[in-house]
Coordinates of C-alpha atoms and ligand atoms in Angstrom, one line a residue:
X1 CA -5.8 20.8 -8.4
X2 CA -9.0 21.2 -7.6
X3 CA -10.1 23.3 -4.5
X4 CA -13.5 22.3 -4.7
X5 CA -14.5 18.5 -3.5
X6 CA -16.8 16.3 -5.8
X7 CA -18.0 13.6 -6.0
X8 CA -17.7 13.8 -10.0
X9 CA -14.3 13.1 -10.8
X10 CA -14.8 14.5 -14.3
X11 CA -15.0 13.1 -17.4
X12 CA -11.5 12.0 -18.1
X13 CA -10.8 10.4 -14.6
X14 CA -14.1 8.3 -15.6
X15 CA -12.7 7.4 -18.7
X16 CA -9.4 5.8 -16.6
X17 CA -11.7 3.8 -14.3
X18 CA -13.6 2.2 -17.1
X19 CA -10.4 1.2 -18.8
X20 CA -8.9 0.2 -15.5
X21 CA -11.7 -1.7 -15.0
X22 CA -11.9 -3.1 -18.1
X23 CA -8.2 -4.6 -17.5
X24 CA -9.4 -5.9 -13.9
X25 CA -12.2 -7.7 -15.0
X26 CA -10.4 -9.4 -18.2
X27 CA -7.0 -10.2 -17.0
X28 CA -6.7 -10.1 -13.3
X29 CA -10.1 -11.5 -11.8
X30 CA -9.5 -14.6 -14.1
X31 CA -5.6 -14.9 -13.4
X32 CA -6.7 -14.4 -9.3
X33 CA -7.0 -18.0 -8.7
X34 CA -4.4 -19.7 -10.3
X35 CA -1.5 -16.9 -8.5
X36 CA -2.9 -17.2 -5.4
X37 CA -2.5 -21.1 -5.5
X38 CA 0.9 -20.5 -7.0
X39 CA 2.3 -18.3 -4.0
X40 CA 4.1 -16.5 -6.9
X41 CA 4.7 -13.0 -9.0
X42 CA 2.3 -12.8 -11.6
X43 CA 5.0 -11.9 -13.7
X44 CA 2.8 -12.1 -17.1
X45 CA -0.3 -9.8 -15.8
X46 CA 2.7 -7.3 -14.7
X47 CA 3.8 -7.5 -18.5
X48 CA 0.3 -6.9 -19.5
X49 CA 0.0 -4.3 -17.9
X50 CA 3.1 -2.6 -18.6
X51 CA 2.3 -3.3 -22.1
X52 CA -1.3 -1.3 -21.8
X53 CA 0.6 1.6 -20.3
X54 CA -1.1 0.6 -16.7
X55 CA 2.1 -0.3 -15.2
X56 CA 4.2 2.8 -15.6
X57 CA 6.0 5.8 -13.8
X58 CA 3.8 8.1 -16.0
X59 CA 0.5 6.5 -15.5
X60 CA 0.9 6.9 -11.6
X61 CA 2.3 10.3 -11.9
X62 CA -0.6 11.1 -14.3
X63 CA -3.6 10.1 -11.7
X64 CA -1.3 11.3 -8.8
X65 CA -1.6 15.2 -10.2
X66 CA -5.2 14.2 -11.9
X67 CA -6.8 17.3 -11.3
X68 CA -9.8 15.9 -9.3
X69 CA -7.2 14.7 -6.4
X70 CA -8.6 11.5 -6.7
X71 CA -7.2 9.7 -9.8
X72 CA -5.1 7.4 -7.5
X73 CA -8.3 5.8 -5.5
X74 CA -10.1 5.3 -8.4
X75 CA -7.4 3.2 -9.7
X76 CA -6.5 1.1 -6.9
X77 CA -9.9 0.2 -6.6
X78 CA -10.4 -1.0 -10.0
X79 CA -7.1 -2.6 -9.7
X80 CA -7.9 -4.4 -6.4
X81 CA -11.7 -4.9 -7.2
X82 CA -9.6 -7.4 -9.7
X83 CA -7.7 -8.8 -7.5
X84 CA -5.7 -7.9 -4.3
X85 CA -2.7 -10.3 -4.7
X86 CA -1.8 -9.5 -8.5
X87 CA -2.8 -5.9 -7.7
X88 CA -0.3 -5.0 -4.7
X89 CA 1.8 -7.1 -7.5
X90 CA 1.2 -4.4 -10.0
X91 CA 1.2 -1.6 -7.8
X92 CA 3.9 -2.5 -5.1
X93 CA 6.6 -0.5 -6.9
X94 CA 5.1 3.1 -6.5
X95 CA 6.0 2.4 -2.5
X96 CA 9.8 2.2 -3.8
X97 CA 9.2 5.3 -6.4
X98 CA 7.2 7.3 -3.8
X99 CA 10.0 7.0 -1.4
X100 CA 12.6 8.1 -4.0
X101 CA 9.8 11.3 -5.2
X102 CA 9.4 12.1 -1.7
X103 CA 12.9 12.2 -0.6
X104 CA 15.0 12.5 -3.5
X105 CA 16.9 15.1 -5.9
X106 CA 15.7 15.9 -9.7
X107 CA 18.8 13.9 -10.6
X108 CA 17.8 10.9 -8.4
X109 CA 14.3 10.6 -9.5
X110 CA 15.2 10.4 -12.9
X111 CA 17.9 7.9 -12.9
X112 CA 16.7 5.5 -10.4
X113 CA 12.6 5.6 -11.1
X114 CA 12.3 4.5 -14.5
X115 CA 14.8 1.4 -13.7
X116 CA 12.1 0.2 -10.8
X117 CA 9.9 0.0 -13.5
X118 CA 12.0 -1.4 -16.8
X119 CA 9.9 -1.9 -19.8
X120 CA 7.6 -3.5 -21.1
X121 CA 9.3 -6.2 -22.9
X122 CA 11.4 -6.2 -19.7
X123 CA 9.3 -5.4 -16.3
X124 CA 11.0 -5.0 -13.0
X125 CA 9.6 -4.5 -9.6
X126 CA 10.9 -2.1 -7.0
X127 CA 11.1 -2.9 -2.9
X128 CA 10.8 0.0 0.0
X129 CA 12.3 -1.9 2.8
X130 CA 11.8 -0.2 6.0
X131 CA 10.2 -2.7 8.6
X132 CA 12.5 -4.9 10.4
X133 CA 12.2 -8.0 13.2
X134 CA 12.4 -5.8 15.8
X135 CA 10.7 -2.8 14.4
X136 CA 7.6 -2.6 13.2
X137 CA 4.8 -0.1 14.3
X138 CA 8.1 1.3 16.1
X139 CA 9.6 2.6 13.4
X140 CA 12.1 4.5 15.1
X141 CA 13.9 1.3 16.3
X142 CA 15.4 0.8 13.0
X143 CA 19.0 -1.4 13.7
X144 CA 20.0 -1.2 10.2
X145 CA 22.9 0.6 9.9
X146 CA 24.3 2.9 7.6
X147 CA 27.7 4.4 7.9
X148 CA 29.7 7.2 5.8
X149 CA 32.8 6.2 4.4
X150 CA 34.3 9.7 3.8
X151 CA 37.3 8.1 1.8
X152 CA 35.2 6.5 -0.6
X153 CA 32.1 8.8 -0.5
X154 CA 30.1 5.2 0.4
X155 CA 27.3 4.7 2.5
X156 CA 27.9 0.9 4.0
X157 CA 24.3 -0.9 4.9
X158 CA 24.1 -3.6 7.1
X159 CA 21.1 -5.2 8.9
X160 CA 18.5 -7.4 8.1
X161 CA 14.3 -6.4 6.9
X162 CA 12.0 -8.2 6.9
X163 CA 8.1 -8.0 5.0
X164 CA 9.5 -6.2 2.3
X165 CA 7.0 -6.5 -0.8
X166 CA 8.7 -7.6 -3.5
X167 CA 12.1 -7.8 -1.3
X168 CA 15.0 -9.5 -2.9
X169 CA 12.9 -10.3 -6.2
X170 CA 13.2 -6.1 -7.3
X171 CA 16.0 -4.7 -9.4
X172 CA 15.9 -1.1 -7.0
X173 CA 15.9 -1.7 -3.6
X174 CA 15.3 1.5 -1.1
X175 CA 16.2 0.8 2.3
X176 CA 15.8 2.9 5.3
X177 CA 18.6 2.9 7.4
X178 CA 19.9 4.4 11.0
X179 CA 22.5 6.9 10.5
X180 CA 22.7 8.7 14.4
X181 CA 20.7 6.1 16.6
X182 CA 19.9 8.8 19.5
X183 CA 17.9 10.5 16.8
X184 CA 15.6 8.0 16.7
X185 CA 13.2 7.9 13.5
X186 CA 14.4 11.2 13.1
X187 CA 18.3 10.1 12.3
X188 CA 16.9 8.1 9.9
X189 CA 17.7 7.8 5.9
X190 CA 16.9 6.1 3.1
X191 CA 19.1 4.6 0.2
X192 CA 18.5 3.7 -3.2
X193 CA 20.5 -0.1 -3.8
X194 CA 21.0 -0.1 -7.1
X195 CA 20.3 -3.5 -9.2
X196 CA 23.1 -6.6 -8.4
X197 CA 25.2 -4.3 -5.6
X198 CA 27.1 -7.2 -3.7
X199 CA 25.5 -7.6 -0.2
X200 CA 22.1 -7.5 -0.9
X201 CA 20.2 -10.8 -0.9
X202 CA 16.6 -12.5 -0.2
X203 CA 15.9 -14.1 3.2
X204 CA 13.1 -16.0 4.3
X205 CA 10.0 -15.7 1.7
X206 CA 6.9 -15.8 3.5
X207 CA 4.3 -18.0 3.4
X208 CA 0.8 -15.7 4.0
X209 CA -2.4 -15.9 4.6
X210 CA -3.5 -13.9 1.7
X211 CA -2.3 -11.3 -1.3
X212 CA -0.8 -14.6 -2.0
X213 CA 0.4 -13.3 -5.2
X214 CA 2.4 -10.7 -3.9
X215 CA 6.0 -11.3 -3.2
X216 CA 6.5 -10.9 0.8
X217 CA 10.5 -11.1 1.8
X218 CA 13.0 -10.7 4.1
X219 CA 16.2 -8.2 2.8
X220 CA 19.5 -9.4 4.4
X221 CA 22.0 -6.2 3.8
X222 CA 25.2 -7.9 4.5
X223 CA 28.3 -4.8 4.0
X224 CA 26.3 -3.4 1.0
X225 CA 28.1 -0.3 -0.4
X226 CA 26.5 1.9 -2.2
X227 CA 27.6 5.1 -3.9
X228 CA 27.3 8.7 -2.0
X229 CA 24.9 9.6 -4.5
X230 CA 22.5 6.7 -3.7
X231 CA 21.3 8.4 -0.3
X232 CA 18.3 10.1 -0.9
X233 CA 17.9 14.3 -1.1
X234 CA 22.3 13.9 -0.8
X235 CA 24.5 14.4 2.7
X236 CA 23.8 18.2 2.7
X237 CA 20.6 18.3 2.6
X238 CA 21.0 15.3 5.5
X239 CA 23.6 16.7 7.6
X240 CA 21.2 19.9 8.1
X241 CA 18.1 17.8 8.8
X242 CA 20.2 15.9 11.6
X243 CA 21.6 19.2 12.9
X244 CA 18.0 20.7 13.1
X245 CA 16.3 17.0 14.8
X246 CA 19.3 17.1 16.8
X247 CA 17.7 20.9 18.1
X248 CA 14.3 19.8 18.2
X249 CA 15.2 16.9 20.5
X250 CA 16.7 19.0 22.8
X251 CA 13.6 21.1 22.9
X252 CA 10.2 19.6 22.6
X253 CA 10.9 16.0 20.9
X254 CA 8.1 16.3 18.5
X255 CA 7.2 13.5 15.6
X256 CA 9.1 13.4 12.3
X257 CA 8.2 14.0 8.6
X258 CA 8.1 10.8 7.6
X259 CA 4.9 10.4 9.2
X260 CA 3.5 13.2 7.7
X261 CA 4.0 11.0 4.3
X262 CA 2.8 7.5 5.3
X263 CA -0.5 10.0 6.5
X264 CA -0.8 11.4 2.9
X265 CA 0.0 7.7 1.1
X266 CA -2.5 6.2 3.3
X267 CA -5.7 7.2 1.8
X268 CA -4.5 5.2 -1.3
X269 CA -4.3 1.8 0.9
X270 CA -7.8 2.9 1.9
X271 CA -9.2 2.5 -2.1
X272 CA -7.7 -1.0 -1.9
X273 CA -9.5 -2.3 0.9
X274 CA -12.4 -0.6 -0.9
X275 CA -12.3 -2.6 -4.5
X276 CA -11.8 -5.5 -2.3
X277 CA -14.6 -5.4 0.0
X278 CA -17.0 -4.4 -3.4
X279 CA -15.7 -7.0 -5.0
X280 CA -17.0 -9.3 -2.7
X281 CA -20.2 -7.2 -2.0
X282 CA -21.0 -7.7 -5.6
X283 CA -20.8 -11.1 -5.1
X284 CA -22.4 -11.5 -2.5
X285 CA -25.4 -9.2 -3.5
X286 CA -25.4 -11.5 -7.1
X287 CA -25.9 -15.2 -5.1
X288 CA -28.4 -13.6 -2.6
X289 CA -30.4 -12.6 -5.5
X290 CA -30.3 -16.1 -7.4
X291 CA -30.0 -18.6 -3.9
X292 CA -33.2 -20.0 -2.8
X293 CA -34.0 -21.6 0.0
X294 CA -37.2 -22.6 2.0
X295 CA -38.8 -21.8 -2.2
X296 CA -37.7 -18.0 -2.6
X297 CA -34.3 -16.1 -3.0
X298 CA -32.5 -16.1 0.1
X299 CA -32.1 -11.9 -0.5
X300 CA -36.0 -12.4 0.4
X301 CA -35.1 -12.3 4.4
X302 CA -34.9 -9.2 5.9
X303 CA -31.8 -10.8 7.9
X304 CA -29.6 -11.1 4.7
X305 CA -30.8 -8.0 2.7
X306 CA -30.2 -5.4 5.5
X307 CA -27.0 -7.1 5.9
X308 CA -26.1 -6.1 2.1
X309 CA -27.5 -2.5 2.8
X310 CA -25.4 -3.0 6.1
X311 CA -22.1 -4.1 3.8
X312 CA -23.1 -0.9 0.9
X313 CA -23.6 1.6 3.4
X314 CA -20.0 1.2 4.7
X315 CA -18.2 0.6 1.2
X316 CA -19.9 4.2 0.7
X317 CA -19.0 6.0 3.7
X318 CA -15.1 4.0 3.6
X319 CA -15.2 5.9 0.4
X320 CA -16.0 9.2 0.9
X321 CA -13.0 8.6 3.7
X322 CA -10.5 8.3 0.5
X323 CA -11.6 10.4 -1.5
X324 CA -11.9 13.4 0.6
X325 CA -8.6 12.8 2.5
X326 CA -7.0 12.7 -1.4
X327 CA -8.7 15.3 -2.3
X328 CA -7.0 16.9 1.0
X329 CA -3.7 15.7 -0.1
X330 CA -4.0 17.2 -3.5
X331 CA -5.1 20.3 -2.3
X332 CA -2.5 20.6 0.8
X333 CA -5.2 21.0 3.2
X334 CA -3.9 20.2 6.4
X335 CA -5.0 16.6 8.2
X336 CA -5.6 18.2 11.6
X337 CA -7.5 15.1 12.3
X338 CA -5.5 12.7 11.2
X339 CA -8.0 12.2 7.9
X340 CA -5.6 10.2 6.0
X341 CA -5.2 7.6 9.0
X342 CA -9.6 7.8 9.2
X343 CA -9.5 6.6 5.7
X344 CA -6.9 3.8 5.7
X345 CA -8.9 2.5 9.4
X346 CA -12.1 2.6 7.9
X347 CA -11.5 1.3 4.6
X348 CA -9.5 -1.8 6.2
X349 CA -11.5 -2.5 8.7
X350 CA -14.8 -2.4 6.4
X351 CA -13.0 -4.4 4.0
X352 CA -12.2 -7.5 6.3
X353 CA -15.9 -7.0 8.0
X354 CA -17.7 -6.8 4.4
X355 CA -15.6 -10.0 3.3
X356 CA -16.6 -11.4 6.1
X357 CA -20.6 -10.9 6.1
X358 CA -20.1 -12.1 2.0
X359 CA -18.7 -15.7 3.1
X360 CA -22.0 -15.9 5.4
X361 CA -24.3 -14.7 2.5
X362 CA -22.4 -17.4 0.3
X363 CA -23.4 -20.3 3.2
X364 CA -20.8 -23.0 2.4
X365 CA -19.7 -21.8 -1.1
X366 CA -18.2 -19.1 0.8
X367 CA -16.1 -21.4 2.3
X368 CA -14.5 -23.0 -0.2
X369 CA -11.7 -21.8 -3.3
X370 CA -14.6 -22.4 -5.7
X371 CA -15.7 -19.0 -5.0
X372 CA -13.8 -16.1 -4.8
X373 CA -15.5 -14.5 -1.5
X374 CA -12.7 -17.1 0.5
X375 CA -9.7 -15.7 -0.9
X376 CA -11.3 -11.8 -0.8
X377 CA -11.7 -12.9 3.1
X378 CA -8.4 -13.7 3.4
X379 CA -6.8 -10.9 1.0
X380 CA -8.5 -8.2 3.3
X381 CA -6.9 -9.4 6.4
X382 CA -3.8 -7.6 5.4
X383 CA -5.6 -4.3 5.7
X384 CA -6.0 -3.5 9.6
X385 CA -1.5 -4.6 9.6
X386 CA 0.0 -2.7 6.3
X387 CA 0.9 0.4 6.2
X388 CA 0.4 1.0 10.0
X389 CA -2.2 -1.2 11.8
X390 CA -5.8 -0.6 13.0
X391 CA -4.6 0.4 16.2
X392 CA -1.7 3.0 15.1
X393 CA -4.3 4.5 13.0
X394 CA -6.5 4.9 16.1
X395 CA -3.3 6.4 17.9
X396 CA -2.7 8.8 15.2
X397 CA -6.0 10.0 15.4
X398 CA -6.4 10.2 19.2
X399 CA -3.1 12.0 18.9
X400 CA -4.2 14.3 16.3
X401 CA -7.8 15.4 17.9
X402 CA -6.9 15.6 21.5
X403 CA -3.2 17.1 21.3
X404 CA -2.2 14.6 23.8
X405 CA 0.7 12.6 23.8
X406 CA -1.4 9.3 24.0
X407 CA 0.4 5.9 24.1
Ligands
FAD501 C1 2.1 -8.7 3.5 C2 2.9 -7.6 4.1 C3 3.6 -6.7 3.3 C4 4.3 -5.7 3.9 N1 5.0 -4.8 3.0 C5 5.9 -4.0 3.6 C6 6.8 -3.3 2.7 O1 6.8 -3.4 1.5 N2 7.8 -2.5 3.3 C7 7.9 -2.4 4.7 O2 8.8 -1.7 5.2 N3 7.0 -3.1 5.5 C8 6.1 -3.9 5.0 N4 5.2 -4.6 5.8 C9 5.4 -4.5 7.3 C10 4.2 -3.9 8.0 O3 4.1 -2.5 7.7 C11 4.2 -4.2 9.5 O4 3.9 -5.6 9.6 C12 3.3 -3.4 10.3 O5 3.8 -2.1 10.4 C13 3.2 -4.0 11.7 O6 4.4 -4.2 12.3 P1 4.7 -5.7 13.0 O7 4.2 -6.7 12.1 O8 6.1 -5.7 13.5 O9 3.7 -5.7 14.2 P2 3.9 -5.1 15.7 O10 4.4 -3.7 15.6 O11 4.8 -6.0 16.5 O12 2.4 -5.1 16.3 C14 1.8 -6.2 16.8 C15 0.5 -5.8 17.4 O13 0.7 -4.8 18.5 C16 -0.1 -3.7 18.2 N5 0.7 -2.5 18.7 C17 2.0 -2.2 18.6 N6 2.2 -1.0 19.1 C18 1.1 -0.5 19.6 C19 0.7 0.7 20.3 N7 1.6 1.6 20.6 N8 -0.6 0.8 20.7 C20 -1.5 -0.2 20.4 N9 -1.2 -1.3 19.8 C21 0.1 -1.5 19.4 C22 -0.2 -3.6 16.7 O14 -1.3 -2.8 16.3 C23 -0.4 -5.1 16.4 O15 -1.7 -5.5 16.6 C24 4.4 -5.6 5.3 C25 3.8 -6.5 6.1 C26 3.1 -7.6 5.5 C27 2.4 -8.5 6.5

């Protein structure tokens, strides 16, 4: 990695986001409108891109250990700059593969990673399934169950989640489960379900408000067995980490490790919100330019141009967030001050602002499907709820730089 931050990724990681964006601006901004209508998996882009090579364990791995520490942002703001629907599509496996390269054993990762994937002639999706009805920012309120049959060496699952990306639709489900409830977050674990295990099965599909394209379901776990070897990092290495939680409860109740990954995975939500809200800025700044009213462009008026430089300004500052907190990530530099959770808050929050002020520049073409700006709008709401919301970034980092247990 490397230990110096730039802003000059380097030659090759250039190269990556030209091709990237090539693929963004030829097949997924054209194909944005039609899946967004359809509610549906773009199934055919996720071919396409499996076919390029752009849907693939070693592509991600590749830009994860890029080393410029920000091969992943770059990416996902190509990707997303596309199109945010078919790109959490594309890119809502690696939240399943993470989970399982986080967590599990050599052995794990390599049988269970390349199946969330498939091939290119035959593409799967993968589902991390953590958030449940009654437990969402509050993730250690998990009900789901899982329970050790000894006899059998079988974990048994049972509960329901719920806003699962690609939930009940993926052939590798990971599912994080309660194993001792007084633990809280910390007695937690997570399991791989591997493809057509009896018990698994789709609830309710949701019906959003935008990333349209992407698959959004509830996972009923209903007696699933799974084998002993489908618990991720194996019962040793778990039994020792519930002995230890069960010490550190006793003396200082402290937070878990699990957070400590959602902070380093967070910066990469951050480049999504980014490609959206350029994408519409670029649209915006386009019809400003050629709009005229009262006989000259509308960009004329101070009013709308220093909104633009308003809207630029933040995309750049939302990504010098990203990158440095990847860069931080790369580098295992501490985030003392909770950068990761800085970069995912800015970015989303500048994303559903900069969507925003782009409908206004648009007047009443920015209101309707006939322009993208509407469905960018709507795509970037998602931004201040995934992956923790707005305001349990804000806690993180009022945590982080006051070293108070704030509520
Ligand atoms: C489209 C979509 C895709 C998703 N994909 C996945 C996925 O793949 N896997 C997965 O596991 N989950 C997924 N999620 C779940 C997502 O992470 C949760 O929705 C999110 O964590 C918020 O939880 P909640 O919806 O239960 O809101 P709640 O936790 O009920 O929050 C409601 C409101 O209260 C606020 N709030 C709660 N606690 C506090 C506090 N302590 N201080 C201040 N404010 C607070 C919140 O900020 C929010 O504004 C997805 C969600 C959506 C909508």
């Amino acid at each position: 990695m490397s230990s110096t931050f730039s802003m000059d990724p380097g030659a090759d990681q250039l190269a990556v986001r030209d091709w990237l964006h090539g693929f963004a601006a030829d097949v997924v901004r054209p194909a944005a409108a039609e899946w967004d209508e359809r509610e549906e998996t773009p199934w055919p882009v996720i071919q396409e891109a499996a076919k390029l090579g752009i849907y693939s364990l070693d592509f991600y791995a590749q830009q994860y250990f890029d080393p410029s520490g920000v091969g992943i942002p770059i990416v996902m703001e190509e990707l997303f700059w596309g199109d945010a629907g078919i790109g959490l599509s594309i890119v809502g496996t690696t939240l399943a593969a993470v989970a399982v390269l986080a967590n599990g054993t050599d052995e794990q990762i390599g049988t269970w990673t390349p199946q969330m994937f498939g091939t290119p002639d035959d593409v799967k999706v993968a589902a991390f399934c953590s958030s449940e009805p009654d437990a969402g920012s509050d993730v250690s309120a998990l009900r789901t169950r899982a329970v050790y049959d000894e006899a059998k060496d079988e974990w048994v699952l049972n509960g329901t989640k719920t806003w699962a990306t690609n939930g009940g639709i993926a052939a590798v489900h990971v599912v994080v489960a309660t194993v001792d409830a007084e633990l809280g977050a910390r007695g937690q674990a997570s399991f791989v379900v591997p493809p057509g295990t009896p018990g698994l099965s789709q609830g309710q599909k949701f019906k959003k408000h935008g990333i349209r394209a992407s698959h959004t379901a509830e996972v009923v776990l209903d007696g699933v067995r799974v084998p002993g070897s489908c618990l991720l990092g194996g019962k040793e290495k778990l039994d020792e980490r519930l002995a230890r939680a069960r010490e550190g409860v006793r003396r200082s109740g402290r937070g878990n490790a699990a957070m400590a990954t959602f902070e380093a995975s967070r910066p990469a939500v951050g480049a999504q919100a980014i490609g959206i809200a350029r994408a519409a800025y670029e649209v915006a700044l386009d019809y400003a330019k050629t709009r005229e009213q009262f006989g000259r462009p509308i960009i004329d008026n101070q009013g709308v141009a220093f909104q633009l430089a308003d809207m630029r300004t933040r995309i750049d500052a939302a990504r010098l967030l990203v990158w440095r907190a990847s860069w931080m990530a790369a580098n295992n530099r501490p985030f003392t001050a909770a950068e990761g959770s800085m970069s995912k808050l800015y970015a989303g929050e500048t994303a559903k602002w900069v969507t925003a002020q782009a409908m206004q520049i648009l007047g009443g073409n920015g209101f309707t499907r006939e322009y993208p700006v509407e469905r960018m709008h709507r795509d970037s709401a998602i931004y201040s709820i995934f992956e923790g919301t707005s305001e349990i970034q804000r806690l993180v980092i009022a945590r982080a730089i006051s070293g108070m247990p704030i509520r």
